Coordinates of C-alpha atoms in Angstrom, one line a residue:
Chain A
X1 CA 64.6 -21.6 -56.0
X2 CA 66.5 -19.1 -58.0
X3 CA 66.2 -21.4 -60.8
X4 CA 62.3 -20.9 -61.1
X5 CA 62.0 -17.5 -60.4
X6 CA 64.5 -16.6 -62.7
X7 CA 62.9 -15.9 -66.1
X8 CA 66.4 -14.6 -67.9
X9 CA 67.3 -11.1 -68.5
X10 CA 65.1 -8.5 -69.8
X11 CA 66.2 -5.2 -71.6
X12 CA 66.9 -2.1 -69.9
X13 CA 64.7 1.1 -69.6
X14 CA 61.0 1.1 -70.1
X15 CA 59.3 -2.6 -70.7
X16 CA 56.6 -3.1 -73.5
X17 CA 54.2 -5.6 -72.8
X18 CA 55.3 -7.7 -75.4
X19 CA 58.3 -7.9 -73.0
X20 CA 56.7 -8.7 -69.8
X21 CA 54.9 -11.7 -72.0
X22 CA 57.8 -12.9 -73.2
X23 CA 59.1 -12.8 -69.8
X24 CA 56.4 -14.5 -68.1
X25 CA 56.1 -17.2 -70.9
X26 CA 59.9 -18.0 -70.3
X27 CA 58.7 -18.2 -66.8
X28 CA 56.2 -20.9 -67.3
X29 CA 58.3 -23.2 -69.7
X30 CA 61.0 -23.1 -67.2
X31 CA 58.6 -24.3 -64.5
X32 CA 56.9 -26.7 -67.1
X33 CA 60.4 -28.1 -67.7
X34 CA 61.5 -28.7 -64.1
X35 CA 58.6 -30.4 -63.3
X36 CA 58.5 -33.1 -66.5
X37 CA 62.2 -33.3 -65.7
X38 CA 61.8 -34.0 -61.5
X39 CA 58.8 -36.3 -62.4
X40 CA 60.3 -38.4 -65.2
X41 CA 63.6 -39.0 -63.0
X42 CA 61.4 -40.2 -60.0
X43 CA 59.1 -42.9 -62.5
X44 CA 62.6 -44.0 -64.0
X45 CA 64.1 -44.4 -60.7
X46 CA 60.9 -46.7 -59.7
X47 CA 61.0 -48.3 -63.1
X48 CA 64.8 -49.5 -62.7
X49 CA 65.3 -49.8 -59.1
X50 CA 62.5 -52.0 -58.2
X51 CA 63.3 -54.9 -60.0
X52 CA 66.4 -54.7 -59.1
X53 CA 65.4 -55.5 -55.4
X54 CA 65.8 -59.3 -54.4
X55 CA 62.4 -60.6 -54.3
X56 CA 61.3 -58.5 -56.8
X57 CA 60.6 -61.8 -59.6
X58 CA 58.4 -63.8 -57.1
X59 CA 56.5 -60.4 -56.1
X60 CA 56.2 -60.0 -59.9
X61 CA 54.6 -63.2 -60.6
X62 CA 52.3 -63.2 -57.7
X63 CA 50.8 -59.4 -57.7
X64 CA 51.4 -58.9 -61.1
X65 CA 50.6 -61.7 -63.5
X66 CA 49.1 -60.5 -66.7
X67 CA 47.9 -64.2 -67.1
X68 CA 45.9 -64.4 -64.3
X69 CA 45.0 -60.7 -64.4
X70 CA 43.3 -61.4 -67.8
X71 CA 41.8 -64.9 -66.6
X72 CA 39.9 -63.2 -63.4
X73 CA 38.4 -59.9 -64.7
X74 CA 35.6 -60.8 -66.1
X75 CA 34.4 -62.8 -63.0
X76 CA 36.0 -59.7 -60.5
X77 CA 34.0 -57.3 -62.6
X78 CA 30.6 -59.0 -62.5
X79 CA 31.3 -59.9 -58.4
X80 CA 32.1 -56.0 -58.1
X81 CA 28.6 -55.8 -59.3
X82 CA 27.2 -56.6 -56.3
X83 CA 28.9 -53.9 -54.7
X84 CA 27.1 -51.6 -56.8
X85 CA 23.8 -53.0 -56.2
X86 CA 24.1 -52.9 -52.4
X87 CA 25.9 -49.5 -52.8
X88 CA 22.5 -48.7 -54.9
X89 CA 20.3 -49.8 -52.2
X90 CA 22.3 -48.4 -49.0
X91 CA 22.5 -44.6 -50.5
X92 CA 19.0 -43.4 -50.4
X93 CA 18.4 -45.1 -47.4
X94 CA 21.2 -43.7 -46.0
X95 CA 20.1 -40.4 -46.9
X96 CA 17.0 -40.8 -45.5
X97 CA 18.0 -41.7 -42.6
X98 CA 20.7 -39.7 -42.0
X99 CA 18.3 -36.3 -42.6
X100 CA 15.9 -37.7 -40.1
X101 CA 18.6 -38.3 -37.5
X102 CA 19.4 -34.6 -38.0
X103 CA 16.4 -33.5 -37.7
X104 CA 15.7 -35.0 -34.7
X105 CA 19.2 -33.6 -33.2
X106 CA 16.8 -30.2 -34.3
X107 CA 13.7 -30.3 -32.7
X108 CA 13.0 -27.8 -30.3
X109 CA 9.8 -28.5 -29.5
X110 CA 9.8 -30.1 -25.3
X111 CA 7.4 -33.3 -25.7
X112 CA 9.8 -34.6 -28.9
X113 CA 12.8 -34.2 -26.5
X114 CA 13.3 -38.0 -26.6
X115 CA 13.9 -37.7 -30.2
X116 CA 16.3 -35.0 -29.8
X117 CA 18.0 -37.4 -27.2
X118 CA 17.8 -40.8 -29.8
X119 CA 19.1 -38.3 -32.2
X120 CA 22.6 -37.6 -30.1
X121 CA 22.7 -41.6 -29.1
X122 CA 22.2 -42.8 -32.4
X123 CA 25.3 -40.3 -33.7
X124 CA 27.6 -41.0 -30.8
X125 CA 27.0 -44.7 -30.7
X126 CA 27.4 -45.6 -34.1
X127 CA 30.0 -43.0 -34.9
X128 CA 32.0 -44.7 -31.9
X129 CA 32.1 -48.3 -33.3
X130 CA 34.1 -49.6 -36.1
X131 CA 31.8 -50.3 -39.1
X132 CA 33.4 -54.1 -39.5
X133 CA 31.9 -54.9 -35.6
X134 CA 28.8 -53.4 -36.6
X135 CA 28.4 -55.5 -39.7
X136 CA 29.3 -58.6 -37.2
X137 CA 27.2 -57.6 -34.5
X138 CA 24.5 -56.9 -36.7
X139 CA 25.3 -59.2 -39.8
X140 CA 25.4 -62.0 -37.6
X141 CA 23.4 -61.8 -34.2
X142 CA 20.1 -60.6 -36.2
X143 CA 19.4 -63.9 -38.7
X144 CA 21.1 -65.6 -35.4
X145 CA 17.5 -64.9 -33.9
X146 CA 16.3 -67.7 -35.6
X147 CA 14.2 -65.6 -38.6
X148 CA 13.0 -67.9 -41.5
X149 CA 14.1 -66.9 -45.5
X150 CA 14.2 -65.0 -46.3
X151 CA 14.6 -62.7 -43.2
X152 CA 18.2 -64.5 -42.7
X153 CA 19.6 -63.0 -45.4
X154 CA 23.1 -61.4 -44.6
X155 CA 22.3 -58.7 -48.0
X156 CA 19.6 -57.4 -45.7
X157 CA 21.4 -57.5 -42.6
X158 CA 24.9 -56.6 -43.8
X159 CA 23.2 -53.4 -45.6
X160 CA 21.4 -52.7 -42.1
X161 CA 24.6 -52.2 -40.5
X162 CA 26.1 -50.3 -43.4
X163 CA 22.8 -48.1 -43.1
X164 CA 23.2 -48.1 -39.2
X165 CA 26.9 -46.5 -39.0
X166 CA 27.0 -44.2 -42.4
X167 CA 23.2 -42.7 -41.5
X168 CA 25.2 -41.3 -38.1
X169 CA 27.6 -39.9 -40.6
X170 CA 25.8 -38.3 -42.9
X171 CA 23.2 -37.1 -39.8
X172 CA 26.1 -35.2 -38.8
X173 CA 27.1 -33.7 -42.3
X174 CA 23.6 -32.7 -42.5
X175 CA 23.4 -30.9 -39.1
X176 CA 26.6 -29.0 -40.0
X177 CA 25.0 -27.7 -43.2
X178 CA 21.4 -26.5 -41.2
X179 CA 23.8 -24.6 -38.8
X180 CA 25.8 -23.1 -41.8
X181 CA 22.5 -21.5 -42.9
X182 CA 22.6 -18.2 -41.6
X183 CA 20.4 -16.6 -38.7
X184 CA 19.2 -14.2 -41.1
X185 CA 17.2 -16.9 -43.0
X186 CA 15.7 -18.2 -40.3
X187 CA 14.9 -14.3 -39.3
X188 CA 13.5 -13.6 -42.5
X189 CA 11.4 -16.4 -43.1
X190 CA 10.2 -16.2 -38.9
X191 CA 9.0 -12.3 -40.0
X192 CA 6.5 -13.4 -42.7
X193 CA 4.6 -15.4 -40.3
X194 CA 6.0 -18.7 -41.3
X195 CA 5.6 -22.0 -38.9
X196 CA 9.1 -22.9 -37.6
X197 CA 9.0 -26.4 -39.5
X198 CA 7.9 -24.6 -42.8
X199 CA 10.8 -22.5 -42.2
X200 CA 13.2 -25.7 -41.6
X201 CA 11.6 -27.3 -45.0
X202 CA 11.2 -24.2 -47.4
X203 CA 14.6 -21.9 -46.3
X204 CA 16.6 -23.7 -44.3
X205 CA 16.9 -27.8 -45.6
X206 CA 17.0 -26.3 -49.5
X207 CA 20.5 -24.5 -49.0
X208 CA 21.7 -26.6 -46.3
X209 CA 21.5 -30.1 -48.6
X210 CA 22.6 -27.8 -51.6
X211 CA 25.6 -26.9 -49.2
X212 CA 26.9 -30.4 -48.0
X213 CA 26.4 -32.2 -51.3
X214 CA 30.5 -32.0 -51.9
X215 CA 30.6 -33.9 -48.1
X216 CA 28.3 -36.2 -48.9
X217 CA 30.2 -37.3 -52.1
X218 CA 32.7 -38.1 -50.3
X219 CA 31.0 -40.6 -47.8
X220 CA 28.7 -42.3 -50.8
X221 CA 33.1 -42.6 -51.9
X222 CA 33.7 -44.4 -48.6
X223 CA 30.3 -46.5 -48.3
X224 CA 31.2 -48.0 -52.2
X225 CA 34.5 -49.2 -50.9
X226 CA 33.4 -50.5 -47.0
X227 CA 30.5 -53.0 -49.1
X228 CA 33.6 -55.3 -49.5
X229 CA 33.2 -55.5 -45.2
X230 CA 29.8 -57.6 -46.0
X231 CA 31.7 -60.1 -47.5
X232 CA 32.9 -61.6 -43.9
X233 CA 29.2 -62.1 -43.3
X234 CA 28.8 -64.1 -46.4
X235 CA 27.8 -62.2 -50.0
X236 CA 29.8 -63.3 -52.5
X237 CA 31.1 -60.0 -53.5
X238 CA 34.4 -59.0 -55.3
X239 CA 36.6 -58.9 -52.6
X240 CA 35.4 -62.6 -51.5
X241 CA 35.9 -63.4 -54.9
X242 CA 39.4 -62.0 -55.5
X243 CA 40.0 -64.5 -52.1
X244 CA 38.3 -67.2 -53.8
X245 CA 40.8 -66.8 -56.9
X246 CA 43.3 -66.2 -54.5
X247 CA 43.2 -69.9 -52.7
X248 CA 42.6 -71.8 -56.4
X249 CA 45.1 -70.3 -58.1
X250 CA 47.8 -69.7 -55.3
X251 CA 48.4 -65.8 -56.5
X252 CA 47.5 -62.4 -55.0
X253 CA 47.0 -61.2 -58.7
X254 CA 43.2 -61.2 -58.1
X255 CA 43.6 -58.4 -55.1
X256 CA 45.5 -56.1 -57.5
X257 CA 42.9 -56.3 -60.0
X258 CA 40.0 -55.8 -57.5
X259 CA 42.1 -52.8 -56.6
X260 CA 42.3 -51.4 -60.1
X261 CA 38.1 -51.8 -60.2
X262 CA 37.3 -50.1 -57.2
X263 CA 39.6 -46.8 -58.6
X264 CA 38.0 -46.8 -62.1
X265 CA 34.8 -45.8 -59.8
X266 CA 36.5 -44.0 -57.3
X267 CA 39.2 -41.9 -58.7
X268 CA 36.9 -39.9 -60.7
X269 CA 34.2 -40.2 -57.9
X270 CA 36.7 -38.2 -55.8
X271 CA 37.8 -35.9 -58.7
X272 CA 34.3 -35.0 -58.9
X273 CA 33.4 -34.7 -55.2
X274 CA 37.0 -32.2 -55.6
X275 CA 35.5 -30.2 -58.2
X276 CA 32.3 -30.0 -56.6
X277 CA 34.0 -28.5 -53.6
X278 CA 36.6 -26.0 -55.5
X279 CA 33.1 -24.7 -57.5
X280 CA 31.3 -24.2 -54.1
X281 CA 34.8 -22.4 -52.6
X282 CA 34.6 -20.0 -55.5
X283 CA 30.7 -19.3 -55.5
X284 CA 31.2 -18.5 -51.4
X285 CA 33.9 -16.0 -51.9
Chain B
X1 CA -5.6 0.5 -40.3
X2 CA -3.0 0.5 -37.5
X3 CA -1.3 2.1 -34.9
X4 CA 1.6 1.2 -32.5
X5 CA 2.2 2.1 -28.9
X6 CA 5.3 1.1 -27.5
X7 CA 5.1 1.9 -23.4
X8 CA 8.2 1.4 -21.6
X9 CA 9.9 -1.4 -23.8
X10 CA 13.1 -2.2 -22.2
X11 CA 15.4 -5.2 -23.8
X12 CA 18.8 -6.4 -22.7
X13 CA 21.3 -8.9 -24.0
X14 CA 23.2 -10.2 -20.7
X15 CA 24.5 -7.3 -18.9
X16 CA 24.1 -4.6 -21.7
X17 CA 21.0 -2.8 -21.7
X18 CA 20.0 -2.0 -25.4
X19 CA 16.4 -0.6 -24.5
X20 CA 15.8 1.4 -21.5
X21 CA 12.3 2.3 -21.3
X22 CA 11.4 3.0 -24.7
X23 CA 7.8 5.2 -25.2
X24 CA 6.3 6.3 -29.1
X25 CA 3.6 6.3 -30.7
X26 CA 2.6 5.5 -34.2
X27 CA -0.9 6.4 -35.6
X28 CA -2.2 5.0 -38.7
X29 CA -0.9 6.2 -41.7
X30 CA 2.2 7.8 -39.9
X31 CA 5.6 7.7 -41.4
X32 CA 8.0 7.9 -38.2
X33 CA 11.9 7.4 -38.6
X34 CA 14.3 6.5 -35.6
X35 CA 17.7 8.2 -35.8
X36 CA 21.0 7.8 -33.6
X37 CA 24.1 6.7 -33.8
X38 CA 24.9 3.0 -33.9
X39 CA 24.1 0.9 -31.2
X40 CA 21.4 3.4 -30.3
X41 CA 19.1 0.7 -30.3
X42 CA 17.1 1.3 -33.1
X43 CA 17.7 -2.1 -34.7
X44 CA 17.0 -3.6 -31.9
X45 CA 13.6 -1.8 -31.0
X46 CA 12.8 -3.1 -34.7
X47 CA 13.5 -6.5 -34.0
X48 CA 11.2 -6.6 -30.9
X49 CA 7.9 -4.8 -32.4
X50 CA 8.3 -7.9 -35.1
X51 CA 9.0 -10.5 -32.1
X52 CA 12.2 -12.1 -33.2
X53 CA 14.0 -10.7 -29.8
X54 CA 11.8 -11.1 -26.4
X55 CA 11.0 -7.7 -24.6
X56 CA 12.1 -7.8 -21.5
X57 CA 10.1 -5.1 -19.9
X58 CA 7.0 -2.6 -21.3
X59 CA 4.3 -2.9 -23.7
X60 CA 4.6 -3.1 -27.7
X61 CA -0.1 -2.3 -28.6
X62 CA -0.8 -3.2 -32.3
X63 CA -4.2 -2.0 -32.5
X64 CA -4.5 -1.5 -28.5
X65 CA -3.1 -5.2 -28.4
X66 CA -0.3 -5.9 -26.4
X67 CA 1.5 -8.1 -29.4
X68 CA 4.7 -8.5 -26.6
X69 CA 2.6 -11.1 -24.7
X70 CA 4.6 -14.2 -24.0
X71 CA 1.4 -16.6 -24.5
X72 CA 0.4 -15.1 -27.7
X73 CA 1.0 -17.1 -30.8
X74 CA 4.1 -15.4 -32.4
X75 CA 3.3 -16.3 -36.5
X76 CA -0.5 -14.8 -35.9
X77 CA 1.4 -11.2 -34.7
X78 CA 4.3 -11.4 -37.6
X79 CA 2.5 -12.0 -40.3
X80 CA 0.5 -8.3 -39.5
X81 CA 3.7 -6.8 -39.1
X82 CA 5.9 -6.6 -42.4
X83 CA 9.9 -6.1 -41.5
X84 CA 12.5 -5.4 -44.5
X85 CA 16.1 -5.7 -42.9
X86 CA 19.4 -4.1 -44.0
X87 CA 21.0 -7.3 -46.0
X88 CA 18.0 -8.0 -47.7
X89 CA 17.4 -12.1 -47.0
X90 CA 16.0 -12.6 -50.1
X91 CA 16.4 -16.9 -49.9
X92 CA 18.9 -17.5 -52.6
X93 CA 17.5 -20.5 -54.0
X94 CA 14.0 -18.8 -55.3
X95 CA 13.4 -16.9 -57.6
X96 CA 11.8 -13.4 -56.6
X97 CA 8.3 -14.2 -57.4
X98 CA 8.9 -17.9 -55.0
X99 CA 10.1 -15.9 -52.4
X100 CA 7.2 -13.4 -52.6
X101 CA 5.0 -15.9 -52.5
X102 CA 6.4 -18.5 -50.2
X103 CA 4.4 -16.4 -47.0
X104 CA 0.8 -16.1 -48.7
X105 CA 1.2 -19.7 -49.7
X106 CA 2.4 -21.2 -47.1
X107 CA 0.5 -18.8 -44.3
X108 CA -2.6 -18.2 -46.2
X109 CA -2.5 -21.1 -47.9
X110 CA -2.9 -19.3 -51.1
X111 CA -2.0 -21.7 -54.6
X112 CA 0.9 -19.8 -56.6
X113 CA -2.3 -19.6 -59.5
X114 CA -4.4 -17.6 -57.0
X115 CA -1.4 -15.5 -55.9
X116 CA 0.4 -14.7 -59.4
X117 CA -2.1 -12.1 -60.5
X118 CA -1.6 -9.8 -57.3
X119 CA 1.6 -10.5 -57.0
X120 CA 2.5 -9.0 -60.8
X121 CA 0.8 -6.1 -60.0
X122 CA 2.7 -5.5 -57.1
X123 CA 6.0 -6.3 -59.1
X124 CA 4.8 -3.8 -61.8
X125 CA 3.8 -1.2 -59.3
X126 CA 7.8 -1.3 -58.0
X127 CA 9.0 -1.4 -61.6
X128 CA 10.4 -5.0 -61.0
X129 CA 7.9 -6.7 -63.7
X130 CA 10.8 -8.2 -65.9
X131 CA 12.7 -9.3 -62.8
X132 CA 9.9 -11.5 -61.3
X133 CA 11.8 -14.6 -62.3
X134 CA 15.2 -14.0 -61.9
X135 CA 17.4 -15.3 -58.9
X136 CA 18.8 -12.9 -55.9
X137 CA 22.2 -13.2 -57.1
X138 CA 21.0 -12.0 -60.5
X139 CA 19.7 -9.2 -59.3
X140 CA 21.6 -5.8 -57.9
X141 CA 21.2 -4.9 -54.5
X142 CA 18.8 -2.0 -55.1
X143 CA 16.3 -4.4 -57.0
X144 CA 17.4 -6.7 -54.7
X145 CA 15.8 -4.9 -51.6
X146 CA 12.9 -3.6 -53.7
X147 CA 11.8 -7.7 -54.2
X148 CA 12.7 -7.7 -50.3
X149 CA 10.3 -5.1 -49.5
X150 CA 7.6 -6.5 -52.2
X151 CA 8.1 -10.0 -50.1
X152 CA 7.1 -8.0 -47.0
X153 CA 3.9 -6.5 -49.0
X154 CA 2.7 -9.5 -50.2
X155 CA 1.8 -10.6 -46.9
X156 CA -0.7 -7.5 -46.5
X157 CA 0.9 -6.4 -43.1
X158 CA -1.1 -3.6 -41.0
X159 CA 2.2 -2.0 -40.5
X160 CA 6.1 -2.4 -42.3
X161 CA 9.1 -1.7 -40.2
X162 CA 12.5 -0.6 -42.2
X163 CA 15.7 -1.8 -40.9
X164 CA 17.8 0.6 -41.7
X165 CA 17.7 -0.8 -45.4
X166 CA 19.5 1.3 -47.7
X167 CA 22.8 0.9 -45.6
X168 CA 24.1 -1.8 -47.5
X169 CA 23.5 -0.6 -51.1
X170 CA 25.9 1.5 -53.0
X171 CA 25.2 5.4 -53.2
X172 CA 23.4 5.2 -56.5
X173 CA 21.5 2.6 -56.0
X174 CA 19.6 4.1 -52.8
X175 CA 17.6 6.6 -54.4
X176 CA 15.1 3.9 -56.3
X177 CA 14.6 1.9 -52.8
X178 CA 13.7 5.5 -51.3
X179 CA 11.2 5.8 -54.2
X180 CA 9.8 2.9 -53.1
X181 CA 9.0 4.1 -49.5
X182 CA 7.4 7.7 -50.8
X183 CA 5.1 5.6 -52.4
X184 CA 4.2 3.1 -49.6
X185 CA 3.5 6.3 -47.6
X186 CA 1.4 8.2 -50.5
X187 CA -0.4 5.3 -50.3
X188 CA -1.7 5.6 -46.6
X189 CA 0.8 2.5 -45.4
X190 CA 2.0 2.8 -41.5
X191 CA 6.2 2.9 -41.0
X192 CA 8.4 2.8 -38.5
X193 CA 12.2 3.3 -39.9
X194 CA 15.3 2.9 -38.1
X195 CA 17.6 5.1 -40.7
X196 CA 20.6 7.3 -41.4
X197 CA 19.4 8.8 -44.3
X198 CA 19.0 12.2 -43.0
X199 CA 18.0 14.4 -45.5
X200 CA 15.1 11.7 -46.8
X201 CA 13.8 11.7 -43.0
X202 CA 13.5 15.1 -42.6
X203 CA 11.5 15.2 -46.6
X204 CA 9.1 12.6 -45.8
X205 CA 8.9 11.5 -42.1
X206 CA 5.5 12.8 -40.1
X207 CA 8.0 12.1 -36.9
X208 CA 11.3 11.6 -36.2
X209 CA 12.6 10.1 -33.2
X210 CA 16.1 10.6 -32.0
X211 CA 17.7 7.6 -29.9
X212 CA 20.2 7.9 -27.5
X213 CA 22.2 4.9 -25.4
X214 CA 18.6 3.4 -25.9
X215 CA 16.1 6.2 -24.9
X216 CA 13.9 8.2 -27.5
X217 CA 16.0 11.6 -26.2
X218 CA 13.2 13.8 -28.2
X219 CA 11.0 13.3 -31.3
X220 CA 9.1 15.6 -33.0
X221 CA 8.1 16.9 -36.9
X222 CA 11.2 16.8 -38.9
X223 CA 11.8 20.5 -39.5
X224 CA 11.7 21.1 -36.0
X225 CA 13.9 18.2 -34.8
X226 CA 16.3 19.2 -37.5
X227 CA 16.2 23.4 -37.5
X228 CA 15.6 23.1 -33.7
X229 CA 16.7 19.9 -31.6
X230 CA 16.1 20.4 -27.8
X231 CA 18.5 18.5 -26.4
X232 CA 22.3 19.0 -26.5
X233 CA 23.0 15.3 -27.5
X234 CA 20.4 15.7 -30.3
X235 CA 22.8 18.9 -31.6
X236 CA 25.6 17.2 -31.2
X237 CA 24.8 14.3 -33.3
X238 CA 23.5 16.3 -35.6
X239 CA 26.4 18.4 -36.5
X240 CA 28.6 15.0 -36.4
X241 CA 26.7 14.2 -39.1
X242 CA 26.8 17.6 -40.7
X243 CA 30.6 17.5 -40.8
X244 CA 31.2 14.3 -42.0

């Protein structure tokens, strides 16, 4: 666009560098302009045209009723709490789990070889099934064994199944950072007479973990929003509260504001895991 | 106290045959560099003494050993022989004096208490001693491959091999690693380099081997490999060299 590479006329002959400055900062407040400008007319456009649709004053009142916004909050917020707390317990075990799964994908010694093969089940089976059937299957056909309290609980069960699916995940985020460690690693620590699983924990797992940490941001982003699957098994978490609010007060205004809950956490949870990523991007090149 | 035979050593990757037959001899205390163009085999020779590539054919002694053995235990062989490789791999997330020690401790099972004492001196003696704590990337390349070579040291090999490890440094940075290896041989330590620093080979190597499409074409003392090379691919190469 002529209009933003066009920084106005310059004078003739020879430039000083006060003139190429002058040019380039015309440059950028051009740019700065057209953007505020194309931005502001899009919000204004929203702003007037919506409500000018036909429905618009019964979606208004049901989605967006500050009344019922303020009157559910508090109770949203302290059922979102429970998300946290089962986030909290899922992510290390995750973790965990996931490293051992990729580790066993890594063995190379012949009498483990069924753990090399569990390894490559595990991932393709629970990487193959949508997380809401696994927190059925398992959520509900586990306590359905008959187990007595607490051993029926659907927390422990519902997490299980969290643990089951993200674990193949993460297994697999894992392996991709071992085999990003270069040969020459492996070489050098091999040459001072080091064991192969010394090598694995002392050269390879330190940069590999350091590696995928922007990855696994992401995921822990994904696991804090799939807790609301447990509550078709039964935990009164926020989304089951939102649909509690939902049937009393006949108004969706509860679903907007368990929305608005989840992004405080994860909009800067993903900002981060973005920054994280750029900061590795930079250090690699 | 070493030496190293190598009878016959042949080594392949798929169809290209890197190694064909490879005979030298090291004795204890020798300094002996490997010359040739690239893709001589001279990395590759390297590589197999140390056991990270499988010989395919030949014998690699240690001591009147044969180290190329497939049932011997490949960690009791490596740990005598200390390798220093062209890009360094230093691990990036020690600092020099963890990855100096990470091979004592973990193969000798030495505590980093019992290990810090020898280990400063052998920082001191390579003029690293303020550098013992920094990180790789803090380092440059020529300290860098001298905490490399210290690594290698610290494991109290019978023999070091050089892997051609002054290639990847900048021009004024290559002198203080060459330093390095003047010393190891005034103090009685066995080499083998593979290396295309010609005019430090022909100043301090004992031997000097030239290799050729994976065959050691001749070898002899330096001054008469470089004043008088028998064969005609030997003078060639040579005077390559010489015009570039």
């Amino acid at each position: 666009m002529a209009l933003l590479e066009n920084g106005g006329a310059v004078p003739a002959g020879p430039l000083t560098k006060a003139d190429r400055d002058a040019y380039a900062r015309r440059l950028r407040n051009r740019s700065l302009a057209v953007a505020g400008g194309s931005t502001a007319a899009v919000l204004i456009a929203i702003v007037v045209l919506v409500p000018l649709a036909p429905g618009w004053e019964a979606v208004r009142r049901s989605f967006f009723s500050g009344e019922v916004f303020v009157e559910t909050f508090p109770t949203l917020l302290r059922a979102f709490m429970l998300d946290v707390a089962i986030f909290l317990w899922c992510a290390p075990a995750i973790a965990v789990v996931g490293l051992a799964i990729a580790l066993c994908r890594d063995v190379r010694n012949p009498a483990l070889y069924p753990l090399r093969l569990f390894g490559a089940l595990y991932t393709d089976i629970f990487r193959g099934i949508p997380v809401i059937l696994v927190v059925y299957l398992v959520g509900f056909g586990i306590p359905g064994l008959g187990l007595p309290r607490p051993w029926n609980s659907p927390y422990i069960w519902g997490s299980l199944a969290l643990i089951l699916t993200y674990s193949a995940y993460v297994a697999e985020i894992f392996r991709s950072g071992i085999e990003s460690v270069h040969q020459s690693q492996r070489n050098a620590a091999l040459s001072l007479g080091l064991s192969d699983r010394d090598t694995m924990r002392y050269v390879v797992l330190p940069q590999a973990i350091r590696r995928v940490v922007p990855a696994n941001m992401n995921m822990l982003i994904a696991l804090q929003k799939d807790v609301a699957l447990l509550s078709f098994i039964g935990p009164v978490e926020i989304f089951r509260q939102a649909g509690v609010y939902k049937s009393l007060l006949a108004n969706f205004t509860p679903y907007v504001v368990a929305a608005c809950i989840f992004l405080a956490i994860t909009i800067p949870a993903t900002r981060y895991a973005d920054y994280l990523m750029a900061r590795q991007a930079r250090e690699r090149s | 106290m070493a030496t190293l035979d190598l009878i016959g050593v042949s080594k392949s990757f798929g169809a290209t045959q890197v190694c064909r037959g490879i005979d030298l001899s090291v004795k204890d205390g020798e300094m002996v560099c490997l010359i040739g163009a690239s893709g001589s085999g001279k990395s590759t020779l390297l590589r197999c003494i140390n056991l990270l590539e499988p010989i395919d054919e030949g014998q690699i002694l240690l001591d009147g050993e044969d180290i190329s053995r497939p049932d011997l235990d490949p960690q009791g062989v490596r740990r005598r022989i200390g390798i220093v490789f062209q890009s360094f791999n230093l691990f990036p997330h020690m600092t020099a004096a963890e990855n100096v020690m990470l091979g004592p401790r973990r193969v000798y099972r030495r505590s980093r208490a019992d290990l810090l004492p020898d280990i400063t001196v052998l920082f001191e003696r390579f003029g690293l001693a303020d550098r013992m704590y920094h990180y790789p990337d803090q380092l440059s390349g020529g300290q860098q491959q001298r905490v490399a070579i210290v690594r290698a040291l610290a494991m109290r090999p019978e023999i070091m091999l050089f892997d051609e490890i002054t290639s990847a440094l900048d021009p004024e940075l290559v002198g203080e690693v060459l330093d390095v290896l003047r010393q190891l041989r005034a103090e009685g330590m066995t080499m083998v380099l593979a290396t295309h620093e010609m005019s430090f080979a022909r100043e301090a190597a004992d031997r000097v081997a030239f290799l050729h499409d994976g065959r050691v074409l001749e070898e002899g003392p330096p001054a008469q490999l470089f004043e008088t090379p028998r064969h005609e691919r030997t003078r060639a190469f040579l005077s390559r060299l010489a015009r570039a």
